[in-house]
Short mmCIF file of C-alpha atoms and ligand atoms in Angstrom, two decimals:
data_model
loop_
_atom_site.label_atom_id
_atom_site.label_comp_id
_atom_site.label_asym_id
_atom_site.label_seq_id
_atom_site.Cartn_x
_atom_site.Cartn_y
_atom_site.Cartn_z
CA MET A 27 56.45 26.10 5.94
CA GLU A 28 58.33 29.15 4.71
CA VAL A 29 61.81 30.60 4.74
CA THR A 30 61.65 34.36 5.15
CA ALA A 31 64.60 36.64 4.54
CA HIS A 32 64.73 39.82 6.55
CA ARG A 33 67.39 42.43 6.12
CA ARG A 34 69.87 40.94 8.57
CA ARG A 35 68.14 37.99 10.08
CA TYR A 36 66.49 34.98 8.58
CA SER A 37 63.86 32.72 9.93
CA LEU A 38 62.13 29.60 8.81
CA ARG A 39 58.45 29.21 9.58
CA LEU A 40 57.10 25.67 9.81
CA GLY A 41 53.55 24.75 8.79
CA ASP A 42 52.55 24.38 12.44
CA GLY A 43 53.76 27.89 13.30
CA ARG A 44 57.12 26.96 14.82
CA ILE A 45 59.91 29.30 13.79
CA ILE A 46 63.60 28.50 13.43
CA ARG A 47 65.70 31.62 13.75
CA PHE A 48 68.92 31.75 11.77
CA PRO A 49 71.76 31.33 12.45
CA SER A 50 71.05 28.04 14.15
CA VAL A 51 72.48 24.64 14.89
CA MET A 52 71.34 21.31 13.44
CA GLY A 53 72.31 18.36 15.66
CA VAL A 54 73.29 15.10 13.92
CA LEU A 55 71.74 11.81 15.00
CA ASN A 56 73.09 8.92 12.96
CA VAL A 57 71.14 5.71 13.59
CA THR A 58 73.71 3.66 11.71
CA PRO A 59 76.38 1.08 12.51
CA ASP A 60 78.96 2.74 10.23
CA SER A 61 78.78 6.57 10.29
CA PHE A 62 82.28 8.01 10.32
CA SER A 63 81.95 9.83 13.61
CA ASP A 64 79.17 8.34 15.71
CA GLY A 65 78.49 5.02 13.92
CA GLY A 66 77.02 2.36 16.21
CA ARG A 67 76.47 4.68 19.20
CA TYR A 68 72.78 5.30 18.63
CA LEU A 69 71.50 2.06 17.09
CA ASP A 70 69.42 1.45 20.22
CA PRO A 71 66.26 3.58 19.65
CA ARG A 72 66.03 4.49 23.34
CA ARG A 73 69.61 5.76 23.39
CA ALA A 74 69.07 7.57 20.06
CA ALA A 75 65.95 9.36 21.35
CA GLU A 76 67.77 10.33 24.55
CA HIS A 77 70.59 11.81 22.49
CA ALA A 78 68.12 13.83 20.39
CA LEU A 79 66.65 15.27 23.60
CA GLU A 80 70.16 16.00 24.93
CA MET A 81 71.00 17.90 21.73
CA GLU A 82 67.76 19.86 22.01
CA ALA A 83 68.61 20.77 25.61
CA ALA A 84 72.07 21.89 24.44
CA GLY A 85 70.49 24.35 22.01
CA ALA A 86 69.99 22.50 18.72
CA ALA A 87 67.22 24.13 16.66
CA ILE A 88 66.84 21.10 14.36
CA ILE A 89 67.60 17.38 14.89
CA ASP A 90 68.78 15.64 11.71
CA ILE A 91 68.11 11.90 11.82
CA GLY A 92 69.83 9.62 9.31
CA GLY A 93 69.69 5.84 8.79
CA GLU A 94 72.31 5.53 6.04
CA SER A 95 75.96 6.51 6.21
CA THR A 96 77.31 8.62 3.36
CA ARG A 97 80.87 8.97 4.66
CA PRO A 98 83.53 9.55 1.98
CA HIS A 99 85.32 6.20 2.13
CA GLY A 100 83.58 2.87 2.21
CA ALA A 101 79.92 3.78 2.82
CA CYS A 102 77.63 1.11 1.44
CA GLU A 103 74.17 1.87 0.09
CA ILE A 104 71.33 0.13 1.89
CA PRO A 105 67.72 -0.62 0.92
CA ALA A 106 64.90 1.72 2.02
CA GLU A 107 63.42 -1.00 4.27
CA MET A 108 66.60 -1.15 6.33
CA GLU A 109 66.77 2.64 6.60
CA ILE A 110 63.12 2.69 7.76
CA GLU A 111 63.81 -0.08 10.29
CA ARG A 112 66.52 2.10 11.80
CA VAL A 113 64.82 5.50 11.88
CA ALA A 114 61.11 4.67 12.42
CA PRO A 115 61.46 3.48 16.06
CA VAL A 116 63.44 6.63 16.90
CA LEU A 117 60.86 8.90 15.26
CA LYS A 118 58.13 7.08 17.19
CA ARG A 119 59.92 7.57 20.51
CA LEU A 120 60.44 11.27 19.82
CA ALA A 121 56.82 12.00 18.84
CA GLY A 122 55.40 14.54 21.28
CA ARG A 123 58.67 14.71 23.24
CA LEU A 124 60.93 16.80 21.00
CA ARG A 125 59.93 20.47 20.65
CA VAL A 126 62.38 21.34 17.87
CA PRO A 127 61.74 20.16 14.30
CA ILE A 128 63.10 16.90 12.95
CA SER A 129 64.92 16.70 9.65
CA ILE A 130 65.26 13.32 7.93
CA ASP A 131 68.61 12.75 6.20
CA THR A 132 67.67 10.51 3.30
CA ARG A 133 67.81 10.23 -0.49
CA LYS A 134 64.81 7.90 -0.60
CA ALA A 135 61.18 8.99 -0.93
CA ALA A 136 59.90 5.91 0.93
CA VAL A 137 61.99 6.83 3.97
CA ALA A 138 61.11 10.54 3.72
CA ARG A 139 57.38 9.74 3.51
CA ILE A 140 57.45 7.65 6.69
CA ALA A 141 59.42 10.35 8.48
CA LEU A 142 57.02 13.10 7.40
CA ASP A 143 54.09 10.95 8.55
CA ALA A 144 55.86 10.60 11.91
CA GLY A 145 56.20 14.38 12.24
CA ALA A 146 59.46 15.31 10.48
CA ALA A 147 59.35 18.81 8.97
CA ILE A 148 62.49 18.92 6.82
CA ILE A 149 63.98 16.56 4.23
CA ASN A 150 67.76 16.68 4.05
CA ASP A 151 68.62 15.10 0.70
CA VAL A 152 72.36 14.81 0.01
CA SER A 153 71.52 14.01 -3.63
CA ALA A 154 69.54 17.26 -4.03
CA LEU A 155 66.40 15.31 -5.14
CA GLU A 156 68.31 13.40 -7.83
CA ALA A 157 68.62 9.89 -6.39
CA ASP A 158 64.89 9.17 -6.30
CA SER A 159 62.47 10.66 -8.85
CA ALA A 160 59.63 10.39 -6.33
CA MET A 161 61.36 12.79 -3.94
CA ALA A 162 60.64 16.15 -5.68
CA PRO A 163 56.87 15.46 -6.04
CA LEU A 164 56.79 14.36 -2.38
CA VAL A 165 58.47 17.57 -1.18
CA ALA A 166 56.12 19.64 -3.36
CA ALA A 167 52.98 17.83 -2.19
CA ARG A 168 53.87 17.83 1.50
CA LYS A 169 55.09 21.44 1.46
CA CYS A 170 58.07 20.61 3.68
CA VAL A 171 61.42 22.38 3.74
CA VAL A 172 64.16 20.64 1.76
CA VAL A 173 67.95 20.81 1.99
CA LEU A 174 69.54 20.43 -1.46
CA MET A 175 73.16 19.36 -1.01
CA HIS A 176 75.84 19.32 -3.67
CA MET A 177 77.38 15.93 -4.42
CA ARG A 178 78.50 13.95 -7.44
CA GLY A 179 77.93 10.20 -7.71
CA GLY A 180 76.50 8.26 -4.76
CA PRO A 181 77.62 7.50 -1.19
CA ALA A 182 79.80 4.61 -2.39
CA ASP A 183 81.69 6.37 -5.19
CA HIS A 184 81.51 10.16 -4.82
CA MET A 185 85.24 10.60 -4.17
CA LYS A 186 85.89 9.39 -7.73
CA PHE A 187 84.34 12.65 -8.95
CA ALA A 188 86.34 15.10 -6.84
CA ARG A 189 87.80 17.04 -9.77
CA TYR A 190 87.00 20.67 -10.50
CA ARG A 191 88.26 23.50 -12.64
CA ASP A 192 86.80 26.00 -10.17
CA VAL A 193 84.97 24.27 -7.35
CA ALA A 194 83.03 27.34 -6.15
CA ASP A 195 81.79 28.18 -9.67
CA GLU A 196 80.79 24.60 -10.38
CA VAL A 197 79.06 24.01 -7.04
CA GLU A 198 77.21 27.33 -7.32
CA ALA A 199 76.01 26.51 -10.85
CA ARG A 200 74.90 23.03 -9.87
CA LEU A 201 73.07 24.12 -6.72
CA THR A 202 71.17 26.88 -8.51
CA ALA A 203 70.22 24.40 -11.26
CA ARG A 204 68.96 21.90 -8.65
CA ALA A 205 66.95 24.67 -6.96
CA ARG A 206 65.47 25.65 -10.35
CA ASP A 207 64.49 22.01 -11.03
CA ALA A 208 62.92 21.70 -7.58
CA ILE A 209 60.88 24.87 -8.18
CA ARG A 210 59.82 23.52 -11.58
CA ALA A 211 58.59 20.38 -9.78
CA GLY A 212 56.41 22.53 -7.52
CA VAL A 213 58.64 23.19 -4.51
CA ALA A 214 58.24 26.75 -3.19
CA PRO A 215 61.52 28.73 -3.34
CA SER A 216 60.87 29.79 0.26
CA ARG A 217 61.21 26.15 1.34
CA ILE A 218 64.64 25.51 -0.18
CA ILE A 219 67.95 25.49 1.72
CA LEU A 220 71.22 24.94 -0.19
CA ASP A 221 74.35 23.16 1.04
CA PRO A 222 77.76 23.03 -0.73
CA GLY A 223 78.32 19.47 0.55
CA LEU A 224 81.72 19.69 2.27
CA GLY A 225 83.57 16.40 1.86
CA PHE A 226 81.14 15.00 -0.71
CA ALA A 227 83.00 14.53 -4.00
CA LYS A 228 85.46 17.07 -2.54
CA GLN A 229 89.12 16.75 -1.67
CA PRO A 230 90.14 18.78 1.41
CA ARG A 231 91.31 21.63 -0.83
CA HIS A 232 87.88 21.77 -2.46
CA SER A 233 86.08 21.96 0.91
CA LEU A 234 88.43 24.74 2.05
CA ALA A 235 87.86 26.69 -1.17
CA LEU A 236 84.10 26.35 -0.71
CA LEU A 237 84.36 27.72 2.82
CA ARG A 238 86.28 30.68 1.41
CA ALA A 239 83.50 31.18 -1.15
CA LEU A 240 80.70 31.17 1.45
CA PRO A 241 80.09 34.95 1.34
CA ARG A 242 79.31 34.53 -2.34
CA LEU A 243 77.17 31.38 -1.90
CA CYS A 244 75.21 33.28 0.77
CA THR A 245 74.06 35.79 -1.85
CA LEU A 246 72.31 33.19 -4.00
CA GLY A 247 68.95 33.98 -2.41
CA TYR A 248 68.56 30.79 -0.36
CA PRO A 249 69.61 30.04 3.21
CA ILE A 250 72.89 28.10 3.24
CA LEU A 251 73.56 25.07 5.45
CA VAL A 252 77.10 23.85 6.08
CA GLY A 253 78.19 20.48 7.50
CA ALA A 254 81.85 20.70 8.49
CA SER A 255 81.63 18.70 11.70
CA ARG A 256 84.63 16.36 12.22
CA LYS A 257 85.06 15.96 8.45
CA GLY A 258 88.23 14.80 6.74
CA PHE A 259 89.34 18.28 5.67
CA VAL A 260 89.30 19.37 9.34
CA ARG A 261 91.31 16.28 10.33
CA VAL A 262 93.81 16.87 7.51
CA THR A 263 94.22 20.49 8.59
CA VAL A 264 94.63 20.12 12.37
CA GLY A 265 95.58 16.44 12.90
CA GLY A 266 93.72 13.54 14.45
CA ASP A 267 93.41 14.69 18.09
CA PRO A 268 89.64 14.65 18.82
CA ALA A 269 89.82 17.84 20.94
CA ALA A 270 91.62 19.69 18.14
CA ILE A 271 89.06 18.44 15.61
CA GLU A 272 86.21 19.69 17.82
CA SER A 273 87.84 23.11 18.32
CA ALA A 274 88.56 23.41 14.61
CA THR A 275 84.96 22.46 13.81
CA ALA A 276 83.77 25.26 16.12
CA ALA A 277 86.13 27.68 14.35
CA VAL A 278 84.78 26.66 10.94
CA ASN A 279 81.23 27.13 12.21
CA ALA A 280 82.01 30.63 13.51
CA ILE A 281 83.59 31.58 10.18
CA ALA A 282 80.60 30.14 8.32
CA ILE A 283 78.11 32.13 10.40
CA ALA A 284 80.18 35.28 9.95
CA ALA A 285 79.97 34.69 6.20
CA GLY A 286 76.17 34.58 6.37
CA VAL A 287 75.43 30.85 6.73
CA ALA A 288 71.99 30.07 8.19
CA VAL A 289 72.49 26.57 9.67
CA VAL A 290 75.52 24.56 10.81
CA ARG A 291 75.15 20.77 11.00
CA VAL A 292 77.16 19.31 13.89
CA HIS A 293 77.75 16.37 16.21
CA ASP A 294 78.79 18.45 19.26
CA VAL A 295 75.88 20.86 19.69
CA ALA A 296 77.18 22.74 22.75
CA SER A 297 80.40 23.93 21.11
CA ALA A 298 78.54 24.89 17.92
CA VAL A 299 75.94 26.87 19.87
CA ALA A 300 78.77 28.82 21.56
CA ALA A 301 80.50 29.44 18.22
CA VAL A 302 77.26 30.55 16.59
CA LYS A 303 76.40 32.89 19.49
CA MET A 304 79.84 34.47 19.34
CA ALA A 305 79.85 34.93 15.57
CA ALA A 306 76.29 36.27 15.55
CA ALA A 307 77.09 38.73 18.37
CA ILE A 308 80.10 40.09 16.50
CA LYS A 309 78.11 40.32 13.27
CA SER A 310 75.26 42.28 14.79
CA SER A 311 77.35 44.60 16.98
CA ASN A 312 77.45 48.21 15.79
CA GLY A 313 80.00 49.60 18.25
CA GLY A 314 77.85 52.60 19.03
CA GLY A 315 76.90 54.03 22.42
N1 LIG B 404 77.17 15.38 5.88
C1 LIG B 404 76.93 14.11 6.22
C2 LIG B 404 75.62 13.59 6.14
N2 LIG B 404 74.59 14.36 5.76
N3 LIG B 404 73.76 16.45 5.05
C3 LIG B 404 73.98 17.73 4.70
N4 LIG B 404 72.96 18.51 4.31
N5 LIG B 404 75.24 18.28 4.73
C4 LIG B 404 76.32 17.56 5.12
O1 LIG B 404 77.45 18.11 5.10
C5 LIG B 404 76.13 16.18 5.48
C6 LIG B 404 74.80 15.66 5.44
C7 LIG B 404 78.06 13.24 6.65
O2 LIG B 404 78.26 13.35 8.02
P1 LIG B 404 77.68 12.31 9.09
O3 LIG B 404 76.20 12.32 9.08
O4 LIG B 404 78.26 12.58 10.42
O5 LIG B 404 78.26 10.92 8.65
P2 LIG B 404 77.64 9.68 7.89
O6 LIG B 404 77.17 10.15 6.56
O7 LIG B 404 78.77 8.70 7.81
O8 LIG B 404 76.49 9.16 8.69
#
């Protein structure tokens, strides 16, 4: 599986020949009782699989399945067995039914291994391969794409570490160091995607500053993924009305794509697809003719 940069467009080629064209939308499927936005809605594997297929039909290019909540306040860490119990039945139901690639949102190699065996093509590790020392060798051996996200601490305590002198500088330095370590462990650079980790060990002002710094982060040489969907900094900015939060999420996604971001991770796929289409059309228009 390879990530190829062209002059204007990027694409990601999977081992089986499937190609994800950037910019694209990653749909979130949380198989958890406690995720901040959709917790409890998709605990039934049948309902979860249906939702994955709905997101695919709405235009998602990747489905990101997670069995552990990492939300900023009050997430509790769970054992790998419990995570596997949640995601394995969903992966099984989706086998042969979902055309778009599956990404597994986990920090644990045992969970990632089971997901890869069940057909997942991407590992989305919010600890950037730090939480589990078996993760980097697994990614290297299985030649899958990996998302390295910036965070400090773990799901239960990351907000304690939300202090920065210059958040963009520090996140950039950390992400490039994590990418270097992954490459040293045998991961091909062409299989690495970086993510500034909005809301993870970040106060709202830090997430906003990172969004402002996206043009710079997009020059690091790796595709950038951004997960702004329904996060606290959006809520703090526009208020708690769900419709306003959804519109603001779409606005953030359009701005991110305009800045050069490759993938936006969202709960509402349809509005993100529209935002991505609009931003990409503006970006590629030349005004001639
Ligand atoms: N955000 C969440 C979870 N995983 N992965 C990446 N790469 N980037 C993100 O921004 C990101 C992520 C948190 O959102 P959500 O999955 O909706 O909530 P929860 O962690 O509570 O399940």
